[in-house]
Coordinates of C-alpha atoms in Angstrom, one line a residue:
M1 CA -18.2 6.8 14.9
I2 CA -17.7 4.9 11.7
D3 CA -20.9 2.9 12.4
V4 CA -22.9 5.9 11.3
F5 CA -21.6 5.4 7.8
L6 CA -22.6 1.8 7.4
K7 CA -26.2 2.3 6.2
P8 CA -26.9 5.8 4.9
S9 CA -27.1 6.9 1.3
R10 CA -24.1 7.4 -0.9
R11 CA -24.4 11.2 -0.6
Q12 CA -24.5 11.0 3.2
W13 CA -21.5 8.7 3.1
M14 CA -19.5 11.2 1.2
M15 CA -20.5 14.1 3.4
G16 CA -20.0 12.1 6.6
A17 CA -16.6 10.6 5.7
A18 CA -15.3 14.0 4.5
A19 CA -16.6 15.6 7.7
L20 CA -14.9 13.0 9.9
L21 CA -11.6 13.6 8.1
T22 CA -12.1 17.4 8.5
V23 CA -12.9 17.0 12.2
S24 CA -9.8 14.8 12.6
I25 CA -7.6 17.4 11.0
A26 CA -9.0 20.1 13.3
A27 CA -8.4 18.2 16.5
P28 CA -6.4 20.2 19.1
A29 CA -3.4 18.0 18.9
A30 CA -3.0 18.8 15.3
Q31 CA -3.3 22.6 15.3
A32 CA 0.5 22.9 14.7
Q33 CA 0.1 20.9 11.5
T34 CA -1.1 22.5 8.3
R35 CA -3.1 20.7 5.6
A36 CA 0.0 20.3 3.5
E37 CA 1.8 18.6 6.4
T38 CA -0.9 16.0 6.9
L39 CA -1.4 12.9 4.8
R40 CA -5.0 11.5 4.6
Y41 CA -5.4 7.9 3.4
V42 CA -8.7 6.2 3.0
T43 CA -9.3 2.4 2.7
G44 CA -12.2 0.0 2.5
A45 CA -10.6 -2.3 5.1
T46 CA -9.6 -1.7 8.7
V47 CA -6.6 -1.5 11.0
N48 CA -7.4 -4.2 13.5
T49 CA -4.2 -4.4 15.5
L50 CA -1.0 -2.5 16.2
D51 CA 1.0 -5.7 16.3
P52 CA 1.4 -7.0 12.7
T53 CA 2.4 -10.5 13.9
M54 CA -1.0 -11.2 15.4
P55 CA -3.1 -13.9 13.6
G56 CA -5.8 -12.2 11.5
S57 CA -3.9 -8.9 11.1
T58 CA -5.0 -7.0 8.1
R59 CA -2.8 -5.6 5.4
E60 CA -3.8 -2.1 6.6
A61 CA -2.4 -3.1 10.0
F62 CA 0.8 -4.1 8.3
A63 CA 1.1 -0.6 6.7
V64 CA 0.7 1.1 10.0
S65 CA 3.3 -1.1 11.6
L66 CA 5.9 -0.2 8.9
S67 CA 5.6 3.4 10.2
T68 CA 5.5 2.7 14.0
Y69 CA 8.3 0.1 14.1
D70 CA 11.7 -0.4 12.4
R71 CA 13.2 -3.6 11.3
L72 CA 16.9 -4.5 10.9
V73 CA 16.7 -4.0 7.2
S74 CA 14.3 -3.0 4.4
F75 CA 14.0 -3.4 0.7
G76 CA 15.4 -1.0 -1.8
R77 CA 13.4 -0.1 -4.9
K78 CA 13.7 -0.4 -8.7
Q79 CA 12.0 0.7 -11.9
L80 CA 9.8 -2.0 -13.5
N81 CA 8.2 -0.9 -16.8
G82 CA 8.5 2.7 -15.7
K83 CA 7.0 2.2 -12.2
W84 CA 8.7 2.1 -8.8
V85 CA 8.4 -1.2 -7.1
F86 CA 10.2 -2.9 -4.2
D87 CA 13.4 -4.7 -5.0
L88 CA 13.8 -8.2 -3.5
D89 CA 17.5 -8.2 -4.5
T90 CA 18.4 -4.9 -2.8
V91 CA 18.4 -5.0 0.9
R92 CA 19.5 -1.9 2.8
G93 CA 20.0 -1.2 6.5
E94 CA 17.3 0.3 8.6
L95 CA 18.2 -0.2 12.3
A96 CA 21.3 -1.9 11.0
E97 CA 23.9 0.6 9.9
S98 CA 25.5 -2.2 8.0
F99 CA 25.6 -6.0 7.8
D100 CA 28.1 -8.6 6.7
V101 CA 27.5 -12.1 5.2
S102 CA 30.2 -14.6 5.8
P103 CA 31.9 -16.2 2.8
D104 CA 30.1 -19.6 3.5
G105 CA 26.7 -17.8 3.7
L106 CA 26.1 -19.3 7.2
K107 CA 26.4 -16.1 9.3
I108 CA 24.9 -12.6 8.9
T109 CA 26.3 -10.0 11.3
F110 CA 24.3 -6.8 11.9
H111 CA 25.9 -3.6 13.2
L112 CA 23.3 -1.4 14.8
R113 CA 23.0 2.3 14.4
K114 CA 24.3 3.9 17.6
D115 CA 22.0 6.9 17.2
A116 CA 18.8 4.7 17.0
K117 CA 16.3 5.3 19.8
F118 CA 12.9 4.0 20.7
Q119 CA 10.1 6.4 20.8
D120 CA 10.5 6.8 24.6
G121 CA 14.1 8.0 24.1
T122 CA 15.9 4.8 25.2
P123 CA 18.6 3.4 22.8
V124 CA 18.0 0.4 20.5
T125 CA 20.4 -2.3 21.6
A126 CA 21.4 -5.8 20.5
E127 CA 19.4 -7.2 23.5
D128 CA 16.2 -5.6 22.0
V129 CA 17.0 -7.2 18.7
K130 CA 17.6 -10.6 20.3
W131 CA 14.4 -10.5 22.3
S132 CA 12.4 -9.4 19.2
L133 CA 13.7 -12.1 16.9
D134 CA 13.3 -14.7 19.7
R135 CA 9.6 -13.6 19.9
A136 CA 9.2 -13.9 16.1
V137 CA 10.3 -17.5 16.0
T138 CA 8.7 -18.6 19.4
A139 CA 5.4 -16.8 20.0
N140 CA 2.1 -18.1 18.5
S141 CA 2.0 -15.5 15.7
L142 CA 2.3 -15.0 11.9
A143 CA 6.0 -14.4 12.1
K144 CA 7.0 -18.0 12.9
A145 CA 5.7 -19.5 9.6
Q146 CA 7.1 -16.6 7.5
L147 CA 10.6 -16.7 9.0
L148 CA 10.7 -20.5 8.5
T149 CA 10.9 -19.7 4.8
G150 CA 14.3 -18.2 5.4
S151 CA 15.6 -20.9 7.7
L152 CA 15.0 -18.8 10.8
T153 CA 13.4 -21.1 13.3
S154 CA 15.2 -21.1 16.6
T155 CA 16.3 -18.6 19.3
D156 CA 19.7 -20.3 19.2
Q157 CA 20.3 -18.6 15.9
F158 CA 20.4 -15.1 17.3
K159 CA 23.4 -14.1 19.3
V160 CA 24.4 -10.8 21.0
I161 CA 28.0 -10.0 20.3
D162 CA 28.1 -6.6 22.0
P163 CA 25.5 -3.9 22.7
Y164 CA 25.4 -2.9 19.0
T165 CA 26.2 -6.1 17.2
V166 CA 23.9 -9.2 16.5
E167 CA 24.9 -12.4 14.8
V168 CA 22.4 -14.6 12.9
T169 CA 23.5 -18.2 12.1
L170 CA 21.9 -20.3 9.4
P171 CA 21.9 -24.1 9.1
K172 CA 22.5 -23.7 5.3
P173 CA 23.1 -20.7 3.0
D174 CA 19.5 -19.5 2.4
K175 CA 19.0 -16.7 -0.1
L176 CA 15.8 -15.7 1.6
A177 CA 17.1 -15.3 5.1
L178 CA 18.1 -11.7 4.8
P179 CA 15.0 -10.6 2.7
N180 CA 12.8 -12.3 5.4
L181 CA 14.1 -9.8 7.9
A182 CA 12.8 -7.0 5.7
T183 CA 9.2 -8.2 5.8
V184 CA 6.4 -7.0 8.0
Y185 CA 6.8 -9.4 10.9
P186 CA 10.4 -9.2 12.4
V187 CA 9.8 -5.8 14.0
I188 CA 12.2 -4.7 16.7
F189 CA 10.4 -4.0 20.0
N190 CA 11.6 -2.0 23.0
S191 CA 12.1 -5.2 25.0
K192 CA 12.0 -3.4 28.4
V193 CA 8.6 -1.9 27.7
A194 CA 7.2 -5.1 26.3
K195 CA 8.6 -7.2 29.2
A196 CA 6.9 -4.8 31.7
H197 CA 3.5 -5.8 30.2
A198 CA 4.2 -9.6 29.9
T199 CA 2.7 -12.2 32.1
A200 CA 3.3 -15.8 32.9
E201 CA 0.4 -16.7 30.5
D202 CA 1.6 -14.1 27.9
P203 CA 5.4 -14.0 28.0
W204 CA 5.6 -12.0 24.8
A205 CA 3.1 -9.3 25.8
Q206 CA 0.9 -10.0 22.8
T207 CA -2.3 -8.8 24.5
W208 CA -0.8 -5.4 25.4
L209 CA 1.0 -5.0 22.1
K210 CA -2.2 -5.6 20.2
D211 CA -3.4 -2.1 21.2
N212 CA -0.1 -0.4 22.1
T213 CA 3.2 0.2 20.5
A214 CA 6.8 -0.1 21.7
G215 CA 8.8 0.8 18.6
S216 CA 11.4 3.1 17.1
G217 CA 9.5 4.0 13.9
A218 CA 8.9 7.1 12.0
F219 CA 5.5 7.8 13.5
L220 CA 3.8 7.5 16.9
I221 CA 0.3 6.5 17.5
E222 CA -1.8 9.5 18.6
T223 CA -5.3 7.9 18.4
Y224 CA -6.3 4.3 17.6
K225 CA -9.9 3.3 17.1
P226 CA -9.9 -0.3 15.8
G227 CA -11.9 -0.7 12.7
E228 CA -12.4 3.0 12.3
Q229 CA -9.4 5.3 12.3
V230 CA -5.7 5.6 13.2
I231 CA -4.1 9.0 13.7
L232 CA -0.3 9.1 13.8
K233 CA 2.2 12.0 14.5
R234 CA 5.8 12.2 13.3
N235 CA 8.6 11.0 15.4
D236 CA 11.0 13.9 14.9
A237 CA 13.9 11.9 16.2
W238 CA 13.6 9.3 13.4
T239 CA 15.9 9.9 10.5
R240 CA 16.0 6.6 8.7
S241 CA 14.2 7.4 5.4
A242 CA 15.7 6.3 2.2
S243 CA 17.4 9.7 2.0
N244 CA 18.5 9.5 5.7
G245 CA 16.0 12.1 6.8
Q246 CA 12.7 12.5 8.7
A247 CA 9.4 11.4 7.3
A248 CA 8.0 14.2 5.1
F249 CA 4.5 14.4 6.7
K250 CA 4.0 15.5 10.3
R251 CA 0.7 13.7 10.6
L252 CA -1.1 10.7 9.1
I253 CA -4.8 9.9 9.2
V254 CA -5.7 6.4 8.2
Q255 CA -9.5 6.2 7.8
T256 CA -11.8 3.3 7.1
V257 CA -14.5 4.2 4.4
P258 CA -16.1 0.9 3.3
E259 CA -17.8 2.0 0.1
A260 CA -15.4 2.2 -2.9
A261 CA -17.4 5.0 -4.7
T262 CA -17.2 7.1 -1.6
R263 CA -13.4 6.7 -1.4
A264 CA -13.2 7.7 -5.0
N265 CA -15.2 10.8 -4.4
L266 CA -13.1 11.8 -1.4
V267 CA -9.9 11.6 -3.2
E268 CA -11.4 13.4 -6.3
R269 CA -12.6 16.3 -4.1
G270 CA -9.3 16.6 -2.2
D271 CA -10.8 15.4 1.1
A272 CA -8.3 12.4 0.9
D273 CA -4.8 12.4 -0.5
I274 CA -4.4 8.8 -1.6
V275 CA -6.3 5.5 -2.0
I276 CA -5.2 2.2 -3.4
D277 CA -8.3 -0.1 -3.3
L278 CA -10.7 1.4 -5.7
Q279 CA -12.6 -0.7 -8.3
P280 CA -10.9 -0.8 -11.7
T281 CA -13.9 1.1 -13.1
D282 CA -13.5 3.9 -10.6
A283 CA -9.7 4.1 -11.2
A284 CA -10.1 4.1 -14.9
A285 CA -12.7 6.9 -14.7
L286 CA -10.6 9.1 -12.5
E287 CA -7.6 8.6 -14.7
Q288 CA -9.6 9.6 -17.7
K289 CA -10.6 12.9 -16.1
G290 CA -7.0 13.8 -15.7
K291 CA -7.3 15.7 -12.5
L292 CA -5.5 13.2 -10.2
K293 CA -2.3 11.2 -10.4
V294 CA -3.0 7.5 -11.1
I295 CA -0.1 5.1 -10.8
S296 CA -1.2 1.7 -12.1
T297 CA 1.4 -1.0 -11.2
P298 CA 1.0 -4.7 -12.2
Q299 CA 1.4 -6.6 -8.9
Y300 CA 4.5 -8.5 -10.0
N301 CA 4.5 -10.6 -6.8
A302 CA 0.9 -11.7 -7.2
I303 CA -1.0 -14.0 -9.7
N304 CA -4.6 -14.6 -10.5
F305 CA -5.4 -18.2 -11.5
I306 CA -8.2 -20.3 -12.9
S307 CA -7.6 -23.2 -10.6
F308 CA -8.5 -26.9 -10.4
N309 CA -8.3 -29.4 -7.6
N310 CA -6.0 -31.9 -9.3
K311 CA -7.4 -34.7 -7.1
I312 CA -11.1 -34.3 -7.9
P313 CA -12.3 -35.9 -11.2
P314 CA -12.4 -34.9 -14.0
F315 CA -9.7 -32.3 -13.1
D316 CA -7.3 -35.1 -12.1
N317 CA -6.9 -35.6 -15.9
P318 CA -4.3 -33.1 -17.3
N319 CA -6.0 -33.3 -20.7
V320 CA -9.2 -31.9 -19.1
R321 CA -7.2 -29.1 -17.6
K322 CA -5.5 -28.3 -20.9
A323 CA -8.9 -28.4 -22.7
I324 CA -10.2 -25.6 -20.4
A325 CA -6.9 -23.7 -20.8
Y326 CA -7.5 -23.5 -24.6
A327 CA -11.2 -22.8 -24.2
L328 CA -10.9 -19.7 -22.0
P329 CA -11.7 -16.3 -23.7
Y330 CA -8.6 -14.6 -22.2
E331 CA -8.7 -11.2 -23.8
D332 CA -12.5 -10.8 -23.2
M333 CA -12.1 -11.8 -19.6
F334 CA -9.1 -9.4 -19.1
K335 CA -11.1 -6.5 -20.4
A336 CA -14.3 -7.3 -18.6
A337 CA -12.8 -8.0 -15.2
L338 CA -9.9 -5.5 -15.1
F339 CA -10.6 -3.1 -18.0
G340 CA -7.2 -4.2 -19.2
R341 CA -5.5 -2.8 -16.0
G342 CA -2.8 -5.4 -15.4
Y343 CA -0.3 -7.7 -17.0
P344 CA -1.6 -10.7 -19.0
L345 CA -0.1 -14.1 -18.4
Y346 CA -1.3 -15.7 -21.7
G347 CA -0.5 -15.3 -25.3
A348 CA 3.2 -16.1 -25.2
T349 CA 5.3 -18.1 -27.6
W350 CA 7.7 -20.7 -26.3
A351 CA 10.2 -22.3 -28.7
D352 CA 9.9 -26.1 -28.7
G353 CA 7.5 -25.9 -25.7
K354 CA 10.3 -25.0 -23.4
A355 CA 10.0 -22.2 -20.9
P356 CA 12.2 -19.2 -22.0
S357 CA 12.8 -17.9 -18.5
G358 CA 13.4 -19.3 -15.0
G359 CA 11.4 -16.6 -13.3
F360 CA 7.9 -17.1 -12.0
P361 CA 5.3 -16.3 -13.2
I362 CA 5.9 -15.9 -16.9
P363 CA 3.3 -15.6 -19.7
Q364 CA 2.0 -19.0 -20.8
P365 CA 1.9 -20.1 -24.5
V366 CA -1.9 -20.4 -24.5
N367 CA -4.6 -18.5 -26.4
T368 CA -8.3 -19.1 -27.1
D369 CA -8.4 -22.1 -29.5
L370 CA -11.7 -24.0 -29.3
A371 CA -10.6 -26.7 -31.8
K372 CA -7.5 -27.6 -29.7
A373 CA -9.7 -27.6 -26.6
K374 CA -12.0 -30.2 -28.2
E375 CA -9.0 -32.3 -29.1
Y376 CA -7.9 -32.4 -25.5
L377 CA -11.4 -33.3 -24.4
K378 CA -11.4 -36.2 -26.8
A379 CA -7.9 -37.3 -25.6
A380 CA -9.4 -37.2 -22.0
G381 CA -12.2 -39.6 -23.1
M382 CA -14.8 -36.9 -22.8
P383 CA -15.6 -35.7 -26.3
D384 CA -19.0 -34.6 -25.4
G385 CA -17.8 -32.5 -22.4
F386 CA -19.1 -32.7 -18.9
S387 CA -20.9 -30.6 -16.2
T388 CA -19.2 -28.8 -13.3
T389 CA -19.4 -25.9 -11.0
F390 CA -17.1 -22.8 -11.0
S391 CA -16.8 -21.1 -7.7
F392 CA -15.6 -17.7 -6.4
N393 CA -16.1 -15.8 -3.2
V394 CA -18.6 -12.9 -3.1
G395 CA -16.0 -10.5 -2.0
Q396 CA -14.5 -10.8 -5.5
A397 CA -17.8 -10.4 -7.4
N398 CA -17.1 -7.0 -8.9
V399 CA -14.1 -8.4 -10.7
V400 CA -14.8 -12.1 -11.1
E401 CA -18.5 -12.1 -11.9
P402 CA -18.1 -10.7 -15.5
M403 CA -15.1 -13.0 -16.0
A404 CA -17.1 -16.0 -14.8
A405 CA -20.0 -15.2 -17.2
L406 CA -17.6 -15.2 -20.2
L407 CA -15.9 -18.4 -19.0
K408 CA -19.3 -20.1 -18.8
E409 CA -20.3 -19.0 -22.3
S410 CA -17.0 -20.1 -23.8
L411 CA -16.7 -23.5 -22.1
A412 CA -20.3 -24.2 -23.3
K413 CA -19.0 -24.1 -26.9
V414 CA -16.8 -27.2 -26.3
G415 CA -19.5 -29.0 -24.3
I416 CA -18.5 -28.1 -20.7
K417 CA -21.6 -27.0 -18.8
V418 CA -20.8 -24.7 -15.9
D419 CA -22.9 -23.8 -12.9
I420 CA -21.5 -20.6 -11.4
Q421 CA -21.4 -20.6 -7.5
K422 CA -20.9 -17.3 -5.8
L423 CA -20.1 -18.2 -2.2
P424 CA -19.8 -16.2 1.0
D425 CA -16.2 -15.5 1.8
A426 CA -16.1 -17.7 4.9
Q427 CA -17.8 -20.6 3.2
M428 CA -15.4 -20.4 0.2
S429 CA -12.4 -20.2 2.6
T430 CA -13.6 -23.3 4.5
L431 CA -14.2 -25.3 1.3
I432 CA -10.7 -24.4 0.0
N433 CA -9.1 -25.4 3.3
E434 CA -10.9 -28.7 3.2
K435 CA -9.9 -29.2 -0.5
K436 CA -13.6 -29.6 -1.6
V437 CA -13.7 -27.0 -4.4
P438 CA -13.1 -28.6 -7.9
F439 CA -13.0 -25.6 -10.2
F440 CA -12.6 -22.0 -9.0
T441 CA -10.6 -18.8 -9.2
E442 CA -8.1 -17.5 -6.6
G443 CA -5.0 -15.4 -6.3
I444 CA -1.7 -15.8 -4.6
V445 CA 0.8 -13.3 -3.3
A446 CA 4.5 -13.9 -2.5
W447 CA 6.1 -11.3 -0.3
L448 CA 9.5 -12.7 -1.5
P449 CA 8.8 -13.4 -5.2
S450 CA 11.7 -15.6 -6.0
M451 CA 11.0 -18.6 -8.3
D452 CA 11.6 -21.3 -5.6
Y453 CA 9.5 -19.4 -3.0
F454 CA 6.5 -19.5 -5.3
Y455 CA 6.8 -23.2 -6.1
R456 CA 7.6 -24.2 -2.5
N457 CA 4.8 -22.3 -0.9
F458 CA 2.0 -22.8 -3.5
Y459 CA 2.7 -26.2 -5.1
I460 CA 4.0 -28.5 -2.4
G461 CA 2.3 -30.2 0.5
N462 CA -1.2 -30.6 1.8
I463 CA -1.6 -26.9 2.8
R464 CA -4.2 -24.3 2.1
W465 CA -2.1 -22.4 -0.4
N466 CA -1.5 -25.4 -2.6
Y467 CA -4.8 -24.6 -4.2
S468 CA -4.3 -27.2 -7.0
S469 CA -3.5 -30.0 -4.4
L470 CA -0.6 -30.8 -6.6
D471 CA 1.6 -33.7 -5.5
N472 CA 4.4 -34.0 -8.1
P473 CA 7.7 -35.5 -6.8
Q474 CA 9.7 -34.0 -9.6
I475 CA 8.5 -30.4 -8.9
T476 CA 9.0 -30.9 -5.2
E477 CA 12.5 -32.2 -5.6
I478 CA 13.6 -29.4 -7.9
A479 CA 11.9 -26.6 -5.9
Q480 CA 13.4 -27.7 -2.6
A481 CA 16.9 -28.0 -4.2
A482 CA 16.5 -24.5 -5.8
R483 CA 16.0 -23.0 -2.4
F484 CA 19.6 -23.5 -1.5
E485 CA 21.2 -23.2 -4.9
Q486 CA 23.8 -20.4 -4.9
D487 CA 24.9 -20.7 -8.5
K488 CA 22.7 -18.2 -10.5
A489 CA 23.0 -20.1 -13.8
K490 CA 22.0 -23.4 -12.2
Y491 CA 19.1 -21.6 -10.4
E492 CA 17.9 -20.2 -13.6
A493 CA 18.0 -23.6 -15.3
M494 CA 16.0 -25.1 -12.4
G495 CA 13.4 -22.4 -12.9
R496 CA 13.1 -23.0 -16.6
E497 CA 12.6 -26.8 -15.9
L498 CA 10.0 -26.1 -13.3
N499 CA 8.1 -23.7 -15.6
T500 CA 8.2 -26.2 -18.4
L501 CA 6.8 -28.9 -16.1
H502 CA 4.1 -26.6 -14.8
F503 CA 2.9 -26.0 -18.3
E504 CA 3.0 -29.7 -19.2
I505 CA 1.0 -30.6 -16.0
M506 CA -1.2 -27.5 -16.0
P507 CA -2.2 -27.7 -12.3
Q508 CA -3.6 -24.1 -12.6
I509 CA -3.9 -21.6 -15.4
P510 CA -2.2 -18.3 -14.6
V511 CA -4.4 -15.6 -16.3
W512 CA -3.0 -12.2 -15.2
Q513 CA -1.3 -10.0 -12.6
A514 CA -3.9 -7.3 -11.7
S515 CA -2.7 -3.7 -11.3
Q516 CA -2.7 -1.9 -8.1
D517 CA -4.1 1.5 -8.9
A518 CA -2.8 4.1 -6.5
V519 CA -5.0 7.2 -7.0
M520 CA -3.6 10.3 -5.4
A521 CA -3.6 14.1 -5.3
P522 CA -1.2 15.5 -8.0
S523 CA 1.0 16.9 -5.2
I524 CA 1.8 13.5 -3.7
E525 CA 5.3 12.2 -4.6
G526 CA 7.3 9.0 -3.8
Y527 CA 4.8 6.2 -4.2
T528 CA 6.4 2.8 -4.5
Y529 CA 4.5 -0.5 -5.0
Q530 CA 5.5 -2.6 -1.9
F531 CA 5.7 -6.3 -1.2
H532 CA 2.7 -6.2 1.1
R533 CA 0.6 -4.3 -1.4
Q534 CA 0.1 -1.3 0.9
V535 CA 1.4 2.2 1.1
D536 CA 4.7 2.9 2.9
Y537 CA 3.8 6.2 4.4
R538 CA 7.4 7.0 5.0
D539 CA 8.0 7.1 1.2
L540 CA 5.5 9.8 0.5
S541 CA 5.9 13.6 0.4
R542 CA 4.0 16.6 -1.0
K543 CA 5.7 18.8 -3.6

């Protein structure tokens, strides 16, 4: 049991975790698999459900679902600064053999693979797709809000044409409709199996599917212990990899090991094959030793901010926000928090103060300039500074605490006195929801990192994710129009205008995109940074 590992010493942790992995490998059901044919993955978090659409699902649960279920389509991949990452602009068929988009952009027709079968051997049909998409937009789940961002909201939009053809209708051409169908949530269920476990109170079989699967994916669940371990075995009938073959590994073990140092030790010793959630210090140390493969990929769909609530004084004054922007010790914070492992979003040069690109995020034209910070404080009517709190959640302490200390020291030089508040995660989340935190740090992630998606989801409306509580009619108007703009040149111009406005208003200060450090055995191949920031086990192989 994993509970055994929650309190003992670090050495006991390492021995216990390694022993549990070894015992798992030696289980009778796995005798046919060699060590080389088994992938062992360790994580500090947990797999808490087998249905990724359930509220509260962890990212680790998302990763398992990508292997147990298929979707109609999936993302391709591309090289970004020499690293493989998912490609929002390349969507390929998964259960769909092909798809067609009508000239007016209002219909997407999916042609299903006739050889696709669920894990019980029954064929995947258009009726299963229809039921699954109906569930996604109807059930009380995470899927509904996500698909809304692609104009997928009603069961009337999904039509069965014949047993292997499904038509999706849109109210307007929406560039994010197709990519939404490649995300975690629109999984295709075996509708007959799911319906057999539905009830009048639970018509979408959410209770049963939380702990059971009804999919067509590359792997089947062999053992599921919520919060501890998941063991999966290969579905040999599945041949839908990027190379149109089977998954390379015959068996997967996904193991929860809460202590980061223990995870680092397991992968270093060869008792685990891959880990992606180590501390930057551990990843840097392992990389320096040169015995493991370390792929450090800036999370190009994620941003870390220094954030203000723009409705709470004195942060309702843009000059105060700009004063802080020029008082931050960016380079020192970047090195102390991340050991330089990431992509800085400061230090740029913009000609005439205009954004040079319509993408988001882009590096901002700010550097540490205490004289300019003091000028902005004077313009704000606060030449002597002020006192404030700076908050972060305790779960971020390893990264944020050294950054916060440097922030406090630097802001003191311009007269801003900072009291650092390290809050329990639940308390911090509640205060953010209630819009009661004036000055803090947070991060955002966009599964579909298009410019308009970022602005629409993080800068509009009285919602949790609008951390800055920004209410700017001009930004709202442009971002909403950009959603449906099909002309690439016009869309780019809208993005440049929004980025310029963002810098002028300064609702938040983008500081960096942290790297995801995937640390793995030298024999592991095929790693790609994915939109949900988890490993797609189907990509991996052993050379």
